[in-house]
Short mmCIF file of C-alpha atoms in Angstrom, two decimals:
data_model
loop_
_atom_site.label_atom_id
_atom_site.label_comp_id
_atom_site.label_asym_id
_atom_site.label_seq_id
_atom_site.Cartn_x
_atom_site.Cartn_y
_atom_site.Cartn_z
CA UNK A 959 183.00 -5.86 56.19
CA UNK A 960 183.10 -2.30 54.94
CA UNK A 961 186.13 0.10 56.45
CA UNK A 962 187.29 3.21 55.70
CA UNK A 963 190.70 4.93 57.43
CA UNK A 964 191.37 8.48 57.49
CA UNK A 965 194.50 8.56 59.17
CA UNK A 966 195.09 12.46 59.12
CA UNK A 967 193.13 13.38 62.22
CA UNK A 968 193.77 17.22 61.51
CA UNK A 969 195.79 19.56 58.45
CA UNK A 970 197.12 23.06 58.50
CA UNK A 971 197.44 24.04 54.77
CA UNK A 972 198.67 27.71 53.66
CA UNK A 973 195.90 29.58 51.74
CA UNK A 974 196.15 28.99 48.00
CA UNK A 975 198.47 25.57 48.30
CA UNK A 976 197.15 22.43 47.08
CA UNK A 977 195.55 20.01 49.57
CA UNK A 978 195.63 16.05 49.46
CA UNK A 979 193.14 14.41 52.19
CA UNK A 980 194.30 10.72 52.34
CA UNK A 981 191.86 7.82 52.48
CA UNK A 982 192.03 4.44 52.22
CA UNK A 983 189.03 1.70 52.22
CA UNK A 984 188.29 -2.15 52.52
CA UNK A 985 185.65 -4.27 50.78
CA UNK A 986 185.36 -7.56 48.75
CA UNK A 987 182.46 -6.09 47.09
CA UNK A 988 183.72 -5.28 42.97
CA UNK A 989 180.68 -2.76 42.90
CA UNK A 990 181.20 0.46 45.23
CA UNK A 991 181.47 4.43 44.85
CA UNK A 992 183.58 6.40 47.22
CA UNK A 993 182.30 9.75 48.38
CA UNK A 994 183.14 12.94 50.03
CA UNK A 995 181.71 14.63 52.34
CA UNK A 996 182.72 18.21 53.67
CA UNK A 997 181.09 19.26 56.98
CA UNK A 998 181.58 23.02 57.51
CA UNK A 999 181.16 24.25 61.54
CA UNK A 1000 178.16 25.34 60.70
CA UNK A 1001 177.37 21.33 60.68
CA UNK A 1002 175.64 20.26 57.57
CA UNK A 1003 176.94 17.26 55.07
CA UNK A 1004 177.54 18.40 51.81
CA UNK A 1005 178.52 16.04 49.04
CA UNK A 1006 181.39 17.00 47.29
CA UNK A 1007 182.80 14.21 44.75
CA UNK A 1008 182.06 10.86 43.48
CA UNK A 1009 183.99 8.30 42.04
CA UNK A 1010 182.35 4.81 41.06
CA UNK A 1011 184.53 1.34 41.42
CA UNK A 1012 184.31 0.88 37.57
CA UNK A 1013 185.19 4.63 36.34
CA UNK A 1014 188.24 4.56 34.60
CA UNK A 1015 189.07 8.26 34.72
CA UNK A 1016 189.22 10.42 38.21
CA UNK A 1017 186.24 11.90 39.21
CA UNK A 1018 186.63 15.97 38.91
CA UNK A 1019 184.08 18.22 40.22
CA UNK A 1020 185.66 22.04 40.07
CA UNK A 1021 188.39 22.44 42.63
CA UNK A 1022 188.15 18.69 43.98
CA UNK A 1023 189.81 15.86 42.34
CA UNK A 1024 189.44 12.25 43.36
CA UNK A 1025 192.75 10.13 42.80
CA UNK A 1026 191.02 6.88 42.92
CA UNK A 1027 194.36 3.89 42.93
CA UNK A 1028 192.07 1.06 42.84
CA UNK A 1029 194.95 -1.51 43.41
CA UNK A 1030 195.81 0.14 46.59
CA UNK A 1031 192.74 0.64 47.84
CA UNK A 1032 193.10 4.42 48.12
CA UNK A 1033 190.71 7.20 47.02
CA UNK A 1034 192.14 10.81 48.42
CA UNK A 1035 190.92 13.84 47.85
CA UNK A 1036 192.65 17.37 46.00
CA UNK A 1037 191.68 20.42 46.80
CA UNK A 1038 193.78 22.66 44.48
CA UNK A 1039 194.28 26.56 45.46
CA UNK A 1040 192.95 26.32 48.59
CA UNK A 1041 190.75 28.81 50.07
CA UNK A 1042 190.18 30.46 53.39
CA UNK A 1043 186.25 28.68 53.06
CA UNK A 1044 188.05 25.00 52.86
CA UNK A 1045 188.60 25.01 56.64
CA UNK A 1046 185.87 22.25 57.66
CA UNK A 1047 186.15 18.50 58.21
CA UNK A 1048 185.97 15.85 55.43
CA UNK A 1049 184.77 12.63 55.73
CA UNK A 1050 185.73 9.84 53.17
CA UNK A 1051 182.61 7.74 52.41
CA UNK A 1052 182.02 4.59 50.96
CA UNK A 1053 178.87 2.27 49.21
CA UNK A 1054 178.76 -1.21 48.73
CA UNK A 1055 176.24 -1.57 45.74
CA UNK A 1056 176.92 -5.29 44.52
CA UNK A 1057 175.22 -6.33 47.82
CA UNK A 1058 172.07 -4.04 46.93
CA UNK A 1059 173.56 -0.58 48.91
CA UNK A 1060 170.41 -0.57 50.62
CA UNK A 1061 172.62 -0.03 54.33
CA UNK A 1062 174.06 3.67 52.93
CA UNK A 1063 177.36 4.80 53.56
CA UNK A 1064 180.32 3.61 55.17
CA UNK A 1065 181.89 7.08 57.23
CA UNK A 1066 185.62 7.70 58.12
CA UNK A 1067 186.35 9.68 61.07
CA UNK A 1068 187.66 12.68 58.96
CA UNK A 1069 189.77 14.93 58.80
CA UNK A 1070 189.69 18.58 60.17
CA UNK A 1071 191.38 20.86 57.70
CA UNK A 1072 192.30 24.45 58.55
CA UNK A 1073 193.37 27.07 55.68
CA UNK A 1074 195.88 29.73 56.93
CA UNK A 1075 195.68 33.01 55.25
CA UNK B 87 164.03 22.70 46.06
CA UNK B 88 163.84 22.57 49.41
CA UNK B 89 165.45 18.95 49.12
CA UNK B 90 165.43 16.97 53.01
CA UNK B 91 164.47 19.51 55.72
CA UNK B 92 164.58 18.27 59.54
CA UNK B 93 163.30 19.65 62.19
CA UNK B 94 163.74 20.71 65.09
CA UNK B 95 166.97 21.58 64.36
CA UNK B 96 167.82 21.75 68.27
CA UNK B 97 166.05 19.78 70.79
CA UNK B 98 167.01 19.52 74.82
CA UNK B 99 164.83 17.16 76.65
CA UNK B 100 165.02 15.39 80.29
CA UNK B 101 165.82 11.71 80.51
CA UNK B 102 163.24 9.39 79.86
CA UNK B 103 160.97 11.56 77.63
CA UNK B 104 159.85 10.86 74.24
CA UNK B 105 161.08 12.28 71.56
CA UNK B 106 160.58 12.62 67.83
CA UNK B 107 162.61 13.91 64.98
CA UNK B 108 161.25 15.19 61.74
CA UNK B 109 162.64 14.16 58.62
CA UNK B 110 160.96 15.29 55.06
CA UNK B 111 162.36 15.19 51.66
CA UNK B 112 161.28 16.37 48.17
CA UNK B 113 162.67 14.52 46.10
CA UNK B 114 160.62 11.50 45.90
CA UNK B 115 163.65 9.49 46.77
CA UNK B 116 163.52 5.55 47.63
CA UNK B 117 165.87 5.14 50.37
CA UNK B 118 166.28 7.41 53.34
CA UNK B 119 168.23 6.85 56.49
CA UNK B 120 169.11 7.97 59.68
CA UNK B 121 172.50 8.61 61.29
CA UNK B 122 173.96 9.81 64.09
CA UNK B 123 177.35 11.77 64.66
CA UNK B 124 179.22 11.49 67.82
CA UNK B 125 183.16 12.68 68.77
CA UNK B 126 185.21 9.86 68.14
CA UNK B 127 182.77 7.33 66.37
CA UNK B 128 182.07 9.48 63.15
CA UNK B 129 178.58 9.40 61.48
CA UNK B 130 176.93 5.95 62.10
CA UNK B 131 173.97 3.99 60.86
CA UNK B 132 170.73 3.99 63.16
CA UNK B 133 168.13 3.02 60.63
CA UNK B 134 167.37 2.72 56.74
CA UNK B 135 164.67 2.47 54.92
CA UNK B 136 164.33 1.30 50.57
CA UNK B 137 160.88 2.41 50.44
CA UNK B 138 157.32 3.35 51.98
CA UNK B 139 156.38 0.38 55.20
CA UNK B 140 160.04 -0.94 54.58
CA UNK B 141 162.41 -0.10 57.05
CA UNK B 142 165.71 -2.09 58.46
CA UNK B 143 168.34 -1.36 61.36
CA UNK B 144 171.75 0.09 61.16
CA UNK B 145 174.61 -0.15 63.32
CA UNK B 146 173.36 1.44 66.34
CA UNK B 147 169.21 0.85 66.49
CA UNK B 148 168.76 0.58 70.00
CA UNK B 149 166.55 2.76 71.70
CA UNK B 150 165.38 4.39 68.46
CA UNK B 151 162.25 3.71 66.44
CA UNK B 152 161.50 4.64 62.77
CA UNK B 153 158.37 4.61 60.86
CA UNK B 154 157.86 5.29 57.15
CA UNK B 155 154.52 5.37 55.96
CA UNK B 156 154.75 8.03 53.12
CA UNK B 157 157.65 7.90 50.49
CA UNK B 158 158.65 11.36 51.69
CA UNK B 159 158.78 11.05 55.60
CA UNK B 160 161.24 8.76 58.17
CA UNK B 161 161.22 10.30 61.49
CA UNK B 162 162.75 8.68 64.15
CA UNK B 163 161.69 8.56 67.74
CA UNK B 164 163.80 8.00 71.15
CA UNK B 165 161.27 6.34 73.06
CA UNK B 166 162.61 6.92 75.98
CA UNK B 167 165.85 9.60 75.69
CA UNK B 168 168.69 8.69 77.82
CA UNK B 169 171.96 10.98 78.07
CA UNK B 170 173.87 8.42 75.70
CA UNK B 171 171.78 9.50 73.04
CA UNK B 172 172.34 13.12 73.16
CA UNK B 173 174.26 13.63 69.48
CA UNK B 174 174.09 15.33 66.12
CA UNK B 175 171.17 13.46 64.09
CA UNK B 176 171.72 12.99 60.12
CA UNK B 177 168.40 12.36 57.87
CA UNK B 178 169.78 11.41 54.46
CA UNK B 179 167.97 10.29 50.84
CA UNK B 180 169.01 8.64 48.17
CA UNK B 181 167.36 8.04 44.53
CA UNK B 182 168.13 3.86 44.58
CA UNK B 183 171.10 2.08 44.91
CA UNK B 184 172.68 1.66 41.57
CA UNK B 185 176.34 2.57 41.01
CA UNK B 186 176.40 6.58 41.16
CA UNK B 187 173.33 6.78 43.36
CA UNK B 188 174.61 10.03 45.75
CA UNK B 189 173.57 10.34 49.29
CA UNK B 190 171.96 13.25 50.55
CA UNK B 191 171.89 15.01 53.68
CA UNK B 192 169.53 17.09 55.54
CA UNK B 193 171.35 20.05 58.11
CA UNK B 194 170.91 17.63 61.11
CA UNK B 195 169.49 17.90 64.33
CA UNK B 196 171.55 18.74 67.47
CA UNK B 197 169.66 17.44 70.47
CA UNK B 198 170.28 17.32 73.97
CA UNK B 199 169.13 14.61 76.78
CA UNK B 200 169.73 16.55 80.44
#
């Protein structure tokens, strides 16, 4: 069975330092991609960064960096130079795609980050 | 590109009464899915579907019907709402499910069962 843990419930961060979101996940599945999600208050789900099972770099997308340790099972996310319109909560997603990824995603509870200015 | 649009966006209803939520997306994707988001439990599974008159349950399918008959609709009804089932709902698409395949989410749909 699929798991993901988010074990930082909530984060203060001071405006402009870097931010690492922990995340670890379980599966016997070689194929996957772990995701994340940012959920503003405002409520929607919007899809930040990807990183697939086989990439052998980090996945980058602007400010967010994935630091995918595929031995430990660990795939958390960097905000550098954090900004005021970070505060939201982030959910670390996962997809099992060797067993067709048909079922979606795999949520963790998230975390709730709040910048400081 | 209007991409997955739900609606109603908020919905209060009395116990017992049917209720449907919209779910439409552009994109022509395969898969589309329905989750719900509740305090403590994070976003979970009600129902997927891979493609038009195909659809499958999730982790939570009980007391929820989907249909799919066109590529670019999946609503979901409460048949009959109870209070358990108030929540933020989650319509989501997807292009397939080879690696890299991104899920995408509509804004969600807050309802309400009084």
């Amino acid at each position: 069975a699929q798991k993901i843990t988010q074990t930082q419930p909530g984060m203060f961060v001071q405006e402009k330092e870097a931010v690492t979101l922990d995340c670890t996940y379980d599966t016997s599945d070689p194929s996957y991609g772990l995701f994340w999600y940012k959920q503003p208050s405002s409520g929607e789900m919007i899809f930040l960064i990807y990183q697939g099972s086989y990439d052998q770099q980090n996945a980058t997308e602007g400010r967010y960096s994935l630091n995918f340790q595929k031995a430990r099972k660990s795939a958390n996310l960097v905000i550098s130079a954090s900004q005021l319109g970070d505060s939201a909560m982030y959910f670390c997603a996962m997809r099992d795609f060797e067993g067709g990824g048909a079922d979606g995603l795999t949520f963790g509870k998230g975390t709730h980050l709040i910048i400081q200015p | 590109d209007a991409g997955i649009t739900q609606s109603p966006r908020y919905k209060i209803t009395e116990t017992g009464r049917q209720v449907t939520l919209m779910c439409h997306q552009t994109w022509s994707h395969s898969y589309m899915f329905w989750y719900r988001q509740d305090l403590g439990h994070g976003l979970r599974l009600i129902y997927y579907s891979a493609a038009a008159d195909i659809t499958d349950k999730g982790e939570v399918p009980d007391g929820y019907v989907v249909s799919r008959s066109k590529t670019e609709n999946f609503p979901l009804t409460l048949e009959s709402a109870t209070r358990s089932q108030t929540s933020v709902y989650f319509c989501a698409s997807s292009p397939g499910t080879v690696t890299g395949n991104t899920i995408y989410f509509g804004e969600g749909s807050w309802l309400t069962v009084v």
